[in-house]
PDB file of C-alpha atoms in Angstrom:
ATOM      1  CA  MET A   1      -0.184  -0.046  -0.205  1.00 38.00           C
ATOM      2  CA  ILE A   2       1.168   3.238  -0.970  1.00 41.00           C
ATOM      3  CA  ASN A   3       1.059   6.043   1.805  1.00 41.00           C
ATOM      4  CA  THR A   4      -0.526   9.149   0.095  1.00 41.00           C
ATOM      5  CA  VAL A   5       0.348  11.463   2.965  1.00 41.00           C
ATOM      6  CA  ASP A   6       4.140  11.030   1.818  1.00 47.00           C
ATOM      7  CA  LYS A   7       3.394  11.833  -2.127  1.00 47.00           C
ATOM      8  CA  THR A   8       2.009  15.671  -0.496  1.00 53.00           C
ATOM      9  CA  MET A   9       4.455  16.274   1.736  1.00 81.00           C
ATOM     10  CA  ASN A  10       7.295  18.662   0.639  1.00 88.00           C
ATOM     11  CA  LYS A  11      10.846  17.847   1.507  1.00 92.00           C
ATOM     12  CA  ARG A  12      13.533  19.961   2.309  1.00 91.00           C
ATOM     13  CA  LEU A  13      16.300  18.903  -0.583  1.00 95.00           C
ATOM     14  CA  PHE A  14      19.664  20.096  -1.508  1.00 96.00           C
ATOM     15  CA  PHE A  15      22.468  18.866  -3.788  1.00 97.00           C
ATOM     16  CA  ALA A  16      26.083  18.158  -2.253  1.00 97.00           C
ATOM     17  CA  LEU A  17      29.227  16.799  -2.064  1.00 98.00           C
ATOM     18  CA  SER A  18      29.576  14.612   0.545  1.00 96.00           C
ATOM     19  CA  LEU A  19      33.021  14.845   2.454  1.00 97.00           C
ATOM     20  CA  PRO A  20      34.954  11.080   3.130  1.00 97.00           C
ATOM     21  CA  ASP A  21      34.408  10.087   6.729  1.00 96.00           C
ATOM     22  CA  THR A  22      38.465  10.814   7.632  1.00 96.00           C
ATOM     23  CA  VAL A  23      37.910  14.294   6.029  1.00 97.00           C
ATOM     24  CA  GLN A  24      34.959  15.003   8.553  1.00 97.00           C
ATOM     25  CA  GLN A  25      37.049  13.297  11.463  1.00 96.00           C
ATOM     26  CA  ASN A  26      40.041  15.861  10.521  1.00 96.00           C
ATOM     27  CA  ILE A  27      37.789  19.028  10.348  1.00 97.00           C
ATOM     28  CA  VAL A  28      35.939  18.227  13.297  1.00 96.00           C
ATOM     29  CA  GLN A  29      39.406  18.143  15.438  1.00 96.00           C
ATOM     30  CA  TRP A  30      41.265  20.685  13.769  1.00 96.00           C
ATOM     31  CA  ARG A  31      37.509  22.870  14.442  1.00 96.00           C
ATOM     32  CA  ALA A  32      38.016  21.724  18.604  1.00 95.00           C
ATOM     33  CA  ASP A  33      41.845  22.648  18.390  1.00 95.00           C
ATOM     34  CA  ASN A  34      41.246  26.255  16.684  1.00 95.00           C
ATOM     35  CA  PHE A  35      37.770  27.621  17.969  1.00 95.00           C
ATOM     36  CA  PRO A  36      36.477  28.450  21.553  1.00 91.00           C
ATOM     37  CA  SER A  37      33.372  26.565  22.544  1.00 86.00           C
ATOM     38  CA  GLU A  38      31.050  29.669  22.171  1.00 90.00           C
ATOM     39  CA  ALA A  39      32.216  30.165  18.585  1.00 93.00           C
ATOM     40  CA  GLY A  40      28.557  28.883  17.672  1.00 94.00           C
ATOM     41  CA  ARG A  41      26.736  25.670  17.353  1.00 95.00           C
ATOM     42  CA  PRO A  42      29.286  23.176  15.613  1.00 96.00           C
ATOM     43  CA  ILE A  43      27.925  21.014  12.889  1.00 95.00           C
ATOM     44  CA  ALA A  44      27.925  17.347  13.749  1.00 94.00           C
ATOM     45  CA  ALA A  45      30.661  15.435  11.652  1.00 95.00           C
ATOM     46  CA  ALA A  46      28.267  13.364   9.872  1.00 94.00           C
ATOM     47  CA  ASN A  47      26.310  16.526   8.449  1.00 95.00           C
ATOM     48  CA  LEU A  48      29.361  18.069   7.114  1.00 97.00           C
ATOM     49  CA  HIS A  49      29.204  18.368   3.422  1.00 97.00           C
ATOM     50  CA  LEU A  50      29.777  21.105   0.255  1.00 97.00           C
ATOM     51  CA  THR A  51      26.320  22.452  -0.982  1.00 95.00           C
ATOM     52  CA  LEU A  52      26.170  22.742  -4.790  1.00 97.00           C
ATOM     53  CA  ALA A  53      22.469  23.720  -5.061  1.00 95.00           C
ATOM     54  CA  PHE A  54      19.782  24.296  -2.505  1.00 93.00           C
ATOM     55  CA  LEU A  55      16.563  23.652  -3.594  1.00 92.00           C
ATOM     56  CA  GLY A  56      14.315  24.461  -0.221  1.00 90.00           C
ATOM     57  CA  GLU A  57      11.249  23.161   0.110  1.00 92.00           C
ATOM     58  CA  VAL A  58       9.964  20.591  -3.019  1.00 92.00           C
ATOM     59  CA  SER A  59       6.987  18.323  -4.034  1.00 91.00           C
ATOM     60  CA  LEU A  60       7.825  14.930  -4.324  1.00 91.00           C
ATOM     61  CA  GLY A  61       7.083  15.248  -8.227  1.00 90.00           C
ATOM     62  CA  LYS A  62       9.303  18.335  -8.497  1.00 92.00           C
ATOM     63  CA  ALA A  63      11.947  16.277  -6.719  1.00 93.00           C
ATOM     64  CA  GLN A  64      11.690  13.062  -9.330  1.00 93.00           C
ATOM     65  CA  ILE A  65      12.091  15.668 -11.802  1.00 93.00           C
ATOM     66  CA  LEU A  66      15.154  17.003 -10.539  1.00 94.00           C
ATOM     67  CA  GLN A  67      16.954  13.485  -9.886  1.00 95.00           C
ATOM     68  CA  GLN A  68      15.774  12.732 -13.416  1.00 94.00           C
ATOM     69  CA  GLN A  69      17.776  15.881 -14.422  1.00 94.00           C
ATOM     70  CA  ALA A  70      20.701  15.243 -12.409  1.00 95.00           C
ATOM     71  CA  GLY A  71      20.919  11.575 -13.414  1.00 93.00           C
ATOM     72  CA  ARG A  72      21.422  13.088 -16.976  1.00 93.00           C
ATOM     73  CA  ILE A  73      24.767  14.684 -15.923  1.00 93.00           C
ATOM     74  CA  SER A  74      27.801  13.682 -17.358  1.00 92.00           C
ATOM     75  CA  GLN A  75      31.055  15.370 -15.767  1.00 92.00           C
ATOM     76  CA  SER A  76      34.127  14.255 -15.051  1.00 94.00           C
ATOM     77  CA  GLY A  77      35.158  14.236 -11.281  1.00 96.00           C
ATOM     78  CA  PHE A  78      37.649  16.708  -9.454  1.00 97.00           C
ATOM     79  CA  ASN A  79      39.525  17.493  -6.606  1.00 97.00           C
ATOM     80  CA  VAL A  80      38.729  19.709  -3.668  1.00 97.00           C
ATOM     81  CA  THR A  81      41.070  21.402  -1.474  1.00 97.00           C
ATOM     82  CA  LEU A  82      39.714  22.959   1.473  1.00 97.00           C
ATOM     83  CA  ASP A  83      42.029  25.943   1.951  1.00 96.00           C
ATOM     84  CA  ASP A  84      39.976  28.881   2.996  1.00 95.00           C
ATOM     85  CA  ILE A  85      38.350  30.301   6.103  1.00 95.00           C
ATOM     86  CA  GLY A  86      35.677  32.721   6.989  1.00 95.00           C
ATOM     87  CA  HIS A  87      32.878  34.095   8.765  1.00 95.00           C
ATOM     88  CA  TRP A  88      29.493  35.627   7.679  1.00 94.00           C
ATOM     89  CA  PRO A  89      27.994  37.506  10.520  1.00 93.00           C
ATOM     90  CA  SER A  90      24.945  38.437   8.839  1.00 92.00           C
ATOM     91  CA  SER A  91      24.058  34.605   8.579  1.00 92.00           C
ATOM     92  CA  GLY A  92      26.402  33.160  11.696  1.00 94.00           C
ATOM     93  CA  VAL A  93      28.068  30.855   9.195  1.00 96.00           C
ATOM     94  CA  VAL A  94      32.170  30.217  10.107  1.00 96.00           C
ATOM     95  CA  TRP A  95      33.255  28.117   7.121  1.00 96.00           C
ATOM     96  CA  LEU A  96      36.162  26.336   5.222  1.00 96.00           C
ATOM     97  CA  GLY A  97      36.207  26.899   1.745  1.00 96.00           C
ATOM     98  CA  CYS A  98      38.067  26.963  -1.593  1.00 95.00           C
ATOM     99  CA  LYS A  99      40.683  29.646  -2.685  1.00 94.00           C
ATOM    100  CA  ASN A 100      40.756  28.350  -5.863  1.00 94.00           C
ATOM    101  CA  PRO A 101      37.782  26.024  -6.903  1.00 97.00           C
ATOM    102  CA  PRO A 102      38.331  23.550  -9.324  1.00 97.00           C
ATOM    103  CA  ARG A 103      36.615  24.364 -12.773  1.00 96.00           C
ATOM    104  CA  GLY A 104      34.333  21.007 -12.254  1.00 96.00           C
ATOM    105  CA  LEU A 105      33.234  21.988  -8.805  1.00 97.00           C
ATOM    106  CA  LEU A 106      31.905  25.538 -10.125  1.00 96.00           C
ATOM    107  CA  GLN A 107      30.384  23.807 -13.423  1.00 96.00           C
ATOM    108  CA  LEU A 108      28.595  21.146 -11.587  1.00 97.00           C
ATOM    109  CA  ALA A 109      27.066  23.665  -9.232  1.00 96.00           C
ATOM    110  CA  GLN A 110      25.839  26.017 -12.010  1.00 95.00           C
ATOM    111  CA  LEU A 111      24.601  23.208 -13.690  1.00 94.00           C
ATOM    112  CA  LEU A 112      22.462  21.947 -10.780  1.00 95.00           C
ATOM    113  CA  ARG A 113      21.811  25.521  -9.886  1.00 93.00           C
ATOM    114  CA  SER A 114      20.434  26.385 -13.183  1.00 92.00           C
ATOM    115  CA  GLN A 115      18.491  22.826 -13.514  1.00 92.00           C
ATOM    116  CA  ALA A 116      16.530  23.687  -9.995  1.00 90.00           C
ATOM    117  CA  ALA A 117      15.868  27.438 -11.222  1.00 89.00           C
ATOM    118  CA  ARG A 118      14.086  26.252 -14.168  1.00 87.00           C
ATOM    119  CA  SER A 119      12.257  23.430 -12.300  1.00 85.00           C
ATOM    120  CA  GLY A 120      10.981  26.236  -9.794  1.00 85.00           C
ATOM    121  CA  CYS A 121      13.143  26.101  -6.823  1.00 84.00           C
ATOM    122  CA  HIS A 122      14.488  29.774  -5.859  1.00 86.00           C
ATOM    123  CA  GLN A 123      17.861  30.274  -6.489  1.00 83.00           C
ATOM    124  CA  THR A 124      19.985  33.220  -4.592  1.00 84.00           C
ATOM    125  CA  PRO A 125      21.145  35.501  -6.968  1.00 85.00           C
ATOM    126  CA  LEU A 126      24.846  35.692  -4.853  1.00 85.00           C
ATOM    127  CA  PRO A 127      27.772  33.749  -6.897  1.00 87.00           C
ATOM    128  CA  PHE A 128      28.322  30.734  -5.716  1.00 92.00           C
ATOM    129  CA  HIS A 129      30.752  30.302  -3.029  1.00 93.00           C
ATOM    130  CA  PRO A 130      31.892  26.695  -2.482  1.00 96.00           C
ATOM    131  CA  HIS A 131      31.925  25.786   1.554  1.00 96.00           C
ATOM    132  CA  VAL A 132      31.464  23.572   4.136  1.00 97.00           C
ATOM    133  CA  THR A 133      29.920  24.934   7.017  1.00 96.00           C
ATOM    134  CA  LEU A 134      31.872  24.591  10.451  1.00 97.00           C
ATOM    135  CA  PHE A 135      29.475  26.732  12.801  1.00 96.00           C
ATOM    136  CA  ARG A 136      25.852  28.246  12.565  1.00 94.00           C
ATOM    137  CA  GLY A 137      24.724  30.755  15.418  1.00 94.00           C
ATOM    138  CA  ALA A 138      28.172  32.454  15.091  1.00 94.00           C
ATOM    139  CA  ILE A 139      26.751  36.040  15.391  1.00 89.00           C
ATOM    140  CA  ARG A 140      29.573  37.559  17.714  1.00 89.00           C
ATOM    141  CA  PRO A 141      32.767  38.173  15.924  1.00 90.00           C
ATOM    142  CA  VAL A 142      34.820  34.946  15.629  1.00 91.00           C
ATOM    143  CA  THR A 143      38.548  34.830  15.693  1.00 92.00           C
ATOM    144  CA  ILE A 144      39.855  33.293  12.207  1.00 92.00           C
ATOM    145  CA  PRO A 145      42.584  30.882  12.578  1.00 91.00           C
ATOM    146  CA  ALA A 146      45.498  31.821  10.421  1.00 86.00           C
ATOM    147  CA  LYS A 147      45.988  28.617   9.069  1.00 86.00           C
ATOM    148  CA  THR A 148      43.035  25.647   7.632  1.00 85.00           C
ATOM    149  CA  THR A 149      43.010  22.080   7.609  1.00 82.00           C
ATOM    150  CA  ASN A 150      44.010  22.393   3.941  1.00 91.00           C
ATOM    151  CA  GLU A 151      41.856  18.966   3.641  1.00 94.00           C
ATOM    152  CA  SER A 152      41.709  17.398   0.370  1.00 95.00           C
ATOM    153  CA  PHE A 153      39.568  15.074  -1.082  1.00 97.00           C
ATOM    154  CA  ARG A 154      38.195  13.500  -4.834  1.00 97.00           C
ATOM    155  CA  ALA A 155      34.597  14.232  -5.713  1.00 97.00           C
ATOM    156  CA  ASN A 156      33.665  11.229  -7.371  1.00 96.00           C
ATOM    157  CA  HIS A 157      30.115  11.445  -7.067  1.00 97.00           C
ATOM    158  CA  PHE A 158      27.268  14.211  -5.646  1.00 98.00           C
ATOM    159  CA  SER A 159      24.199  13.463  -3.828  1.00 97.00           C
ATOM    160  CA  LEU A 160      20.416  14.464  -3.159  1.00 97.00           C
ATOM    161  CA  TYR A 161      20.085  15.191   0.550  1.00 97.00           C
ATOM    162  CA  GLU A 162      17.105  15.663   2.424  1.00 95.00           C
ATOM    163  CA  SER A 163      17.281  17.848   5.755  1.00 93.00           C
ATOM    164  CA  VAL A 164      15.340  15.989   8.453  1.00 92.00           C
ATOM    165  CA  TYR A 165      14.659  17.872  11.537  1.00 87.00           C
ATOM    166  CA  ALA A 166      13.520  15.607  14.577  1.00 84.00           C
ATOM    167  CA  ARG A 167      14.089  15.028  18.558  1.00 83.00           C
ATOM    168  CA  GLY A 168      15.777  18.847  18.383  1.00 82.00           C
ATOM    169  CA  ARG A 169      18.571  17.716  15.681  1.00 86.00           C
ATOM    170  CA  THR A 170      18.979  17.867  12.088  1.00 88.00           C
ATOM    171  CA  ARG A 171      20.368  15.310   9.816  1.00 92.00           C
ATOM    172  CA  TYR A 172      21.102  15.214   6.338  1.00 94.00           C
ATOM    173  CA  ASN A 173      20.038  11.903   4.894  1.00 94.00           C
ATOM    174  CA  ILE A 174      21.236  11.002   1.251  1.00 95.00           C
ATOM    175  CA  VAL A 175      18.211  10.158  -0.959  1.00 95.00           C
ATOM    176  CA  GLN A 176      20.252   9.474  -4.226  1.00 96.00           C
ATOM    177  CA  SER A 177      23.720   9.572  -5.608  1.00 96.00           C
ATOM    178  CA  TRP A 178      24.997  10.042  -8.783  1.00 96.00           C
ATOM    179  CA  PRO A 179      29.192   8.977 -10.084  1.00 96.00           C
ATOM    180  CA  LEU A 180      31.000  11.719 -11.487  1.00 95.00           C
ATOM    181  CA  ALA A 181      32.796  10.132 -14.693  1.00 84.00           C
ATOM    182  CA  GLY A 182      36.656   9.681 -14.977  1.00 68.00           C
ATOM    183  CA  THR A 183      36.934   8.706 -11.370  1.00 49.00           C
ATOM    184  CA  GLU A 184      39.916   6.919 -11.746  1.00 43.00           C
ATOM    185  CA  ARG A 185      41.740   9.991 -12.491  1.00 37.00           C
ATOM    186  CA  THR A 186      43.713  11.340  -9.451  1.00 37.00           C
ATOM    187  CA  SER A 187      44.924  14.725 -10.093  1.00 36.00           C
ATOM    188  CA  ASP A 188      43.357  17.607 -12.259  1.00 36.00           C
ATOM    189  CA  VAL A 189      45.616  19.427 -14.505  1.00 36.00           C
ATOM    190  CA  ILE A 190      45.363  23.224 -13.756  1.00 33.00           C
TER     191      ILE A 190
END
């Protein structure tokens, strides 16, 4: 029997790159070593990711269309290095990012954001700034460390995530993932 309630409920969705477990753990340890506990609300290790396109509240029908479109993407994998850090006081976010994002990352994000906009998902007019959120609620000045973790990883797939809030916690669950072509490559030519 199909649950008709689930068909009409909207889900909070976004496309993102997942981080390898070792990278998540290294970031969490680096964050603990470099920020005071009052810096903000730390993001749980399992929730660390690099958002490509935020979709917002999406119906099941629209989600299916977006998944079909994502499945048609043919793009090579790429390497990501998290070598930049910053604080956006207005949104209360402390982040790790890329000083020189790889072209593949920028292309993938642009493609997903364009598909989302054409499907009726509002997209921010701000330029894409690839980052991993470390803290939320960081509305007071935060001392930014002089050096980042310089964590690197190979992006060989991207995923559609659902944001679920339950029992006072937010969890990001992968709905579906798609491989990026050429994952056997281990370095990008610049």
